[in-house]
Amino acid sequence: MDWNTWHDKYDVADSWMARRLRTVQSQTRAALDDSPAGPLKVISMCAGDGRDLLHVLSDHPRRHEVRARLVELDARNTAAASATARRADLDQVEVVTGDASLIDQYRGMAPADLVLVCGVFGNITDSDIEHTIGACNQLCKTGGTVIWTRNRAAPDRVPMICDWFGGQGFELQWLSEPGAGYGVGVHRFTGTPQPLPTGTRLFEFVGYDVLRQRETAPSV
């Protein structure tokens, strides 16, 4: 999978990807609007070219209060994200070219007011989804928000993801309709952040195309 050209599908105006992007951006804007006064910290995991967050920050009234770290492995995507941040004069946005599955990438930013886990859960195994959700209580501050995405193809994992978040002290704030053609969820952390461990890998990024092949392969 070419994760740079994959972003081209966002430019197809009524595609499910474009609609999901608008939904994520709307929920990101709402989370920033609702955050307490003062400096804010934002983490974006597997950030791609950053449009989930950067296109919101570019004209948001709190844009200069936000310190953000975007972590993405594809250097073409991080170059695009860095260029977007420069054009928008977002000088507190840090774009990291690196493995977003390594929790050490978020040291110094956690616990954050907003954590974006978009484009992740559809590309990793169920056990890694649960493991990553289990780490969100280390990445997110009390009262902070996690915004996540997951496709709703059968078998639909969205209800299970919501249950896993609930088990980690998160309350569901908003969930896209089942028939929307995509899944976007917003959870607020009501617990106490746990210390960030060192050297932990949250997941292996498999890719939805590989996962789908595994799910549909005939049993022997």
Coordinates of N, CA, C and O in Angstrom, one line a residue, residues 131-220:
H131 N -4.7 -3.4 22.8 CA -3.5 -2.9 23.5 C -3.3 -1.4 23.4 O -2.9 -0.7 24.3
T132 N -3.6 -0.9 22.2 CA -3.4 0.6 21.9 C -4.4 1.4 22.8 O -4.1 2.4 23.4
I133 N -5.7 0.9 22.8 CA -6.7 1.5 23.7 C -6.2 1.5 25.1 O -6.4 2.5 25.9
G134 N -5.6 0.4 25.5 CA -5.1 0.3 26.9 C -4.0 1.3 27.2 O -3.9 1.7 28.4
A135 N -3.3 1.8 26.2 CA -2.3 2.8 26.4 C -2.9 4.2 26.4 O -2.2 5.2 26.7
C136 N -4.1 4.4 25.9 CA -4.7 5.7 25.8 C -4.8 6.4 27.2 O -4.9 7.6 27.3
N137 N -4.9 5.6 28.3 CA -5.0 6.2 29.6 C -3.6 6.7 30.1 O -3.5 7.2 31.1
Q138 N -2.6 6.4 29.3 CA -1.2 7.0 29.5 C -1.0 8.2 28.6 O -0.3 9.2 29.0
L139 N -1.7 8.2 27.5 CA -1.5 9.3 26.5 C -2.4 10.5 26.7 O -2.1 11.6 26.3
C140 N -3.5 10.3 27.4 CA -4.6 11.3 27.5 C -4.7 11.8 28.9 O -4.7 11.0 29.9
K141 N -4.9 13.1 29.1 CA -5.1 13.6 30.5 C -6.5 13.5 30.9 O -7.4 13.2 30.1
T142 N -6.7 13.6 32.2 CA -8.1 13.6 32.7 C -8.9 14.7 32.1 O -8.5 15.8 32.1
G143 N -10.1 14.3 31.5 CA -10.9 15.3 30.8 C -10.5 15.4 29.4 O -11.2 16.2 28.6
G144 N -9.4 14.8 29.0 CA -9.0 14.9 27.6 C -9.8 14.0 26.7 O -10.6 13.2 27.1
T145 N -9.6 14.2 25.4 CA -10.4 13.5 24.4 C -9.6 12.7 23.4 O -8.5 13.1 23.0
V146 N -10.1 11.5 23.1 CA -9.5 10.6 22.0 C -10.5 10.6 20.9 O -11.7 10.3 21.1
I147 N -10.1 10.9 19.7 CA -10.9 10.7 18.5 C -10.2 9.6 17.7 O -9.0 9.6 17.4
W148 N -11.1 8.7 17.3 CA -10.5 7.5 16.6 C -11.4 7.1 15.4 O -12.6 7.6 15.3
T149 N -10.9 6.3 14.5 CA -11.7 5.9 13.3 C -11.5 4.4 13.2 O -10.5 3.8 13.6
R150 N -12.5 3.8 12.5 CA -12.5 2.4 12.2 C -13.5 2.1 11.1 O -14.7 2.6 11.3
N151 N -13.2 1.4 10.1 CA -14.3 1.0 9.1 C -15.3 0.2 9.8 O -15.1 -0.4 10.8
R152 N -16.5 0.1 9.1 CA -17.6 -0.7 9.7 C -17.9 -1.9 8.9 O -19.0 -2.4 8.9
A153 N -16.9 -2.4 8.1 CA -17.1 -3.6 7.3 C -17.3 -4.8 8.3 O -16.8 -4.8 9.4
A154 N -18.1 -5.7 7.8 CA -18.3 -6.9 8.7 C -17.0 -7.7 8.8 O -16.3 -7.9 7.8
P155 N -16.7 -8.2 10.0 CA -17.5 -8.0 11.2 C -17.1 -6.7 11.8 O -16.0 -6.3 11.9
D156 N -18.2 -5.9 12.2 CA -18.1 -4.6 12.7 C -17.4 -4.6 14.0 O -18.0 -5.1 15.0
R157 N -16.2 -3.9 14.1 CA -15.5 -3.9 15.4 C -15.8 -2.7 16.2 O -15.3 -2.5 17.4
V158 N -16.6 -1.7 15.7 CA -16.8 -0.5 16.4 C -17.5 -0.7 17.8 O -17.0 -0.1 18.8
P159 N -18.5 -1.5 18.0 CA -19.1 -1.7 19.3 C -18.0 -2.3 20.3 O -18.0 -1.9 21.5
M160 N -17.2 -3.2 19.8 CA -16.1 -3.8 20.7 C -15.1 -2.7 21.1 O -14.7 -2.6 22.2
I161 N -14.8 -1.8 20.1 CA -13.8 -0.7 20.4 C -14.4 0.2 21.5 O -13.7 0.6 22.4
C162 N -15.7 0.5 21.4 CA -16.3 1.3 22.4 C -16.3 0.7 23.8 O -16.0 1.3 24.8
D163 N -16.5 -0.7 23.8 CA -16.5 -1.4 25.1 C -15.0 -1.3 25.7 O -14.9 -1.2 26.9
W164 N -14.0 -1.5 24.8 CA -12.7 -1.4 25.3 C -12.3 -0.1 25.9 O -11.6 0.0 26.9
F165 N -12.7 1.0 25.2 CA -12.5 2.3 25.7 C -13.2 2.5 27.1 O -12.6 3.0 28.0
G166 N -14.4 2.0 27.2 CA -15.2 2.1 28.4 C -14.4 1.4 29.6 O -14.4 1.9 30.7
G167 N -13.8 0.3 29.3 CA -13.1 -0.5 30.3 C -11.8 0.2 30.7 O -11.2 -0.2 31.8
Q168 N -11.4 1.2 30.0 CA -10.2 2.0 30.4 C -10.5 3.4 31.0 O -9.6 4.2 31.1
G169 N -11.7 3.6 31.3 CA -12.1 4.8 32.0 C -12.5 5.9 31.0 O -12.4 7.1 31.4
F170 N -12.9 5.6 29.8 CA -13.3 6.6 28.9 C -14.9 6.6 28.7 O -15.5 5.5 28.7
E171 N -15.4 7.7 28.6 CA -16.9 7.9 28.3 C -17.1 8.2 26.9 O -16.5 9.1 26.3
L172 N -18.1 7.5 26.2 CA -18.4 7.9 24.8 C -19.1 9.2 24.8 O -20.1 9.4 25.5
Q173 N -18.6 10.1 23.9 CA -19.2 11.4 23.7 C -19.9 11.5 22.4 O -20.9 12.2 22.3
W174 N -19.5 10.8 21.4 CA -20.1 10.9 20.1 C -19.7 9.7 19.3 O -18.5 9.3 19.4
L175 N -20.6 9.2 18.4 CA -20.3 8.1 17.5 C -21.0 8.3 16.2 O -22.2 8.6 16.3
S176 N -20.4 8.1 15.1 CA -21.0 8.3 13.8 C -22.1 7.2 13.7 O -22.0 6.1 14.3
E177 N -23.1 7.5 12.8 CA -24.2 6.5 12.6 C -23.7 5.3 11.9 O -22.8 5.4 11.1
P178 N -24.2 4.1 12.2 CA -23.8 2.9 11.6 C -23.8 2.9 10.0 O -23.0 2.3 9.4
G179 N -24.8 3.7 9.5 CA -24.9 3.7 8.0 C -24.1 4.8 7.3 O -24.2 5.0 6.1
A180 N -23.2 5.5 8.1 CA -22.5 6.6 7.5 C -21.4 6.1 6.4 O -21.0 6.9 5.6
G181 N -21.0 4.9 6.5 CA -20.0 4.4 5.6 C -18.6 4.4 6.1 O -17.7 4.0 5.5
Y182 N -18.5 4.8 7.4 CA -17.2 4.9 8.1 C -17.6 4.9 9.6 O -18.7 5.2 10.0
G183 N -16.6 4.7 10.4 CA -16.8 4.9 11.9 C -15.8 5.9 12.4 O -14.6 5.9 12.2
V184 N -16.4 6.9 13.2 CA -15.6 7.9 13.9 C -16.2 7.9 15.3 O -17.4 8.0 15.5
G185 N -15.3 7.8 16.3 CA -15.7 7.8 17.7 C -15.0 8.9 18.5 O -13.8 9.2 18.1
V186 N -15.6 9.4 19.5 CA -15.1 10.4 20.4 C -15.3 10.0 21.8 O -16.4 9.8 22.2
H187 N -14.2 9.8 22.5 CA -14.2 9.3 23.9 C -13.5 10.3 24.8 O -12.5 10.9 24.4
R188 N -14.1 10.6 26.0 CA -13.4 11.5 27.0 C -12.9 10.7 28.2 O -13.6 9.8 28.7
F189 N -11.7 10.9 28.6 CA -11.1 10.2 29.7 C -11.5 10.8 31.0 O -11.3 11.9 31.3
T190 N -12.0 9.9 31.9 CA -12.5 10.3 33.2 C -11.6 9.8 34.3 O -11.8 10.1 35.5
G191 N -10.6 9.0 33.9 CA -9.7 8.5 35.0 C -8.5 9.3 35.2 O -8.4 10.5 34.9
T192 N -7.5 8.7 35.8 CA -6.2 9.3 36.2 C -5.2 8.8 35.2 O -5.0 7.6 35.1
P193 N -4.4 9.7 34.5 CA -3.4 9.2 33.6 C -2.4 8.3 34.3 O -1.9 8.6 35.4
Q194 N -2.0 7.3 33.6 CA -0.9 6.4 34.1 C 0.4 6.8 33.6 O 0.5 7.4 32.6
P195 N 1.5 6.5 34.3 CA 2.8 6.9 33.8 C 3.1 6.2 32.5 O 2.7 5.1 32.2
L196 N 3.8 7.0 31.6 CA 4.2 6.5 30.3 C 5.4 5.6 30.4 O 6.4 6.0 30.9
P197 N 5.2 4.3 30.0 CA 6.4 3.4 30.1 C 7.4 3.7 29.0 O 7.2 4.5 28.1
T198 N 8.5 3.0 29.1 CA 9.6 3.2 28.2 C 9.7 1.9 27.3 O 9.6 0.8 27.9
G199 N 9.9 2.1 26.0 CA 10.2 0.9 25.2 C 9.0 0.1 24.8 O 9.2 -1.1 24.4
T200 N 7.8 0.6 24.9 CA 6.6 -0.2 24.6 C 6.2 0.0 23.2 O 6.2 1.1 22.7
R201 N 5.9 -1.1 22.5 CA 5.3 -1.0 21.1 C 3.8 -1.3 21.3 O 3.4 -2.3 21.8
L202 N 3.0 -0.4 20.7 CA 1.6 -0.5 20.9 C 1.0 -1.4 19.9 O 0.0 -2.1 20.2
F203 N 1.5 -1.5 18.7 CA 0.9 -2.3 17.6 C 1.9 -2.6 16.5 O 2.9 -1.9 16.4
E204 N 1.5 -3.5 15.7 CA 2.2 -3.7 14.4 C 1.2 -3.2 13.3 O 0.1 -3.7 13.2
F205 N 1.7 -2.3 12.5 CA 0.8 -1.8 11.4 C 0.8 -2.8 10.3 O 1.8 -2.9 9.6
V206 N -0.3 -3.5 10.1 CA -0.4 -4.5 9.1 C -0.9 -4.0 7.8 O -0.3 -4.4 6.7
G207 N -1.9 -3.2 7.8 CA -2.5 -2.7 6.6 C -3.9 -3.4 6.4 O -4.0 -4.6 6.5
Y208 N -4.9 -2.6 6.0 CA -6.2 -3.2 5.9 C -6.3 -4.1 4.8 O -7.1 -5.1 4.8
D209 N -5.5 -3.9 3.7 CA -5.6 -4.8 2.6 C -5.0 -6.2 3.0 O -5.6 -7.3 2.6
V210 N -4.0 -6.3 3.8 CA -3.4 -7.5 4.2 C -4.4 -8.2 5.2 O -4.7 -9.4 5.2
L211 N -5.0 -7.4 6.1 CA -5.9 -7.9 7.1 C -7.1 -8.5 6.4 O -7.6 -9.6 6.8
R212 N -7.6 -7.8 5.4 CA -8.8 -8.3 4.7 C -8.5 -9.7 4.0 O -9.3 -10.6 4.0
Q213 N -7.3 -9.8 3.4 CA -6.9 -11.0 2.8 C -6.9 -12.2 3.8 O -7.3 -13.3 3.6
R214 N -6.4 -11.9 5.0 CA -6.4 -12.9 6.1 C -7.7 -13.3 6.5 O -8.0 -14.5 6.7
E215 N -8.7 -12.3 6.6 CA -10.0 -12.6 7.0 C -10.8 -13.4 6.0 O -11.7 -14.2 6.4
T216 N -10.5 -13.3 4.7 CA -11.3 -13.9 3.7 C -10.6 -15.1 3.1 O -11.2 -15.8 2.3
A217 N -9.4 -15.4 3.6 CA -8.7 -16.6 3.1 C -9.4 -17.9 3.6 O -9.8 -18.0 4.7
P218 N -9.6 -18.9 2.7 CA -10.2 -20.1 3.1 C -9.4 -20.9 4.1 O -8.2 -20.9 4.1
S219 N -10.1 -21.5 5.1 CA -9.5 -22.2 6.1 C -9.0 -23.6 5.5 O -9.6 -24.1 4.6
V220 N -7.9 -24.1 6.0 CA -7.4 -25.3 5.5 C -7.7 -26.5 6.4 O -7.6 -26.4 7.7

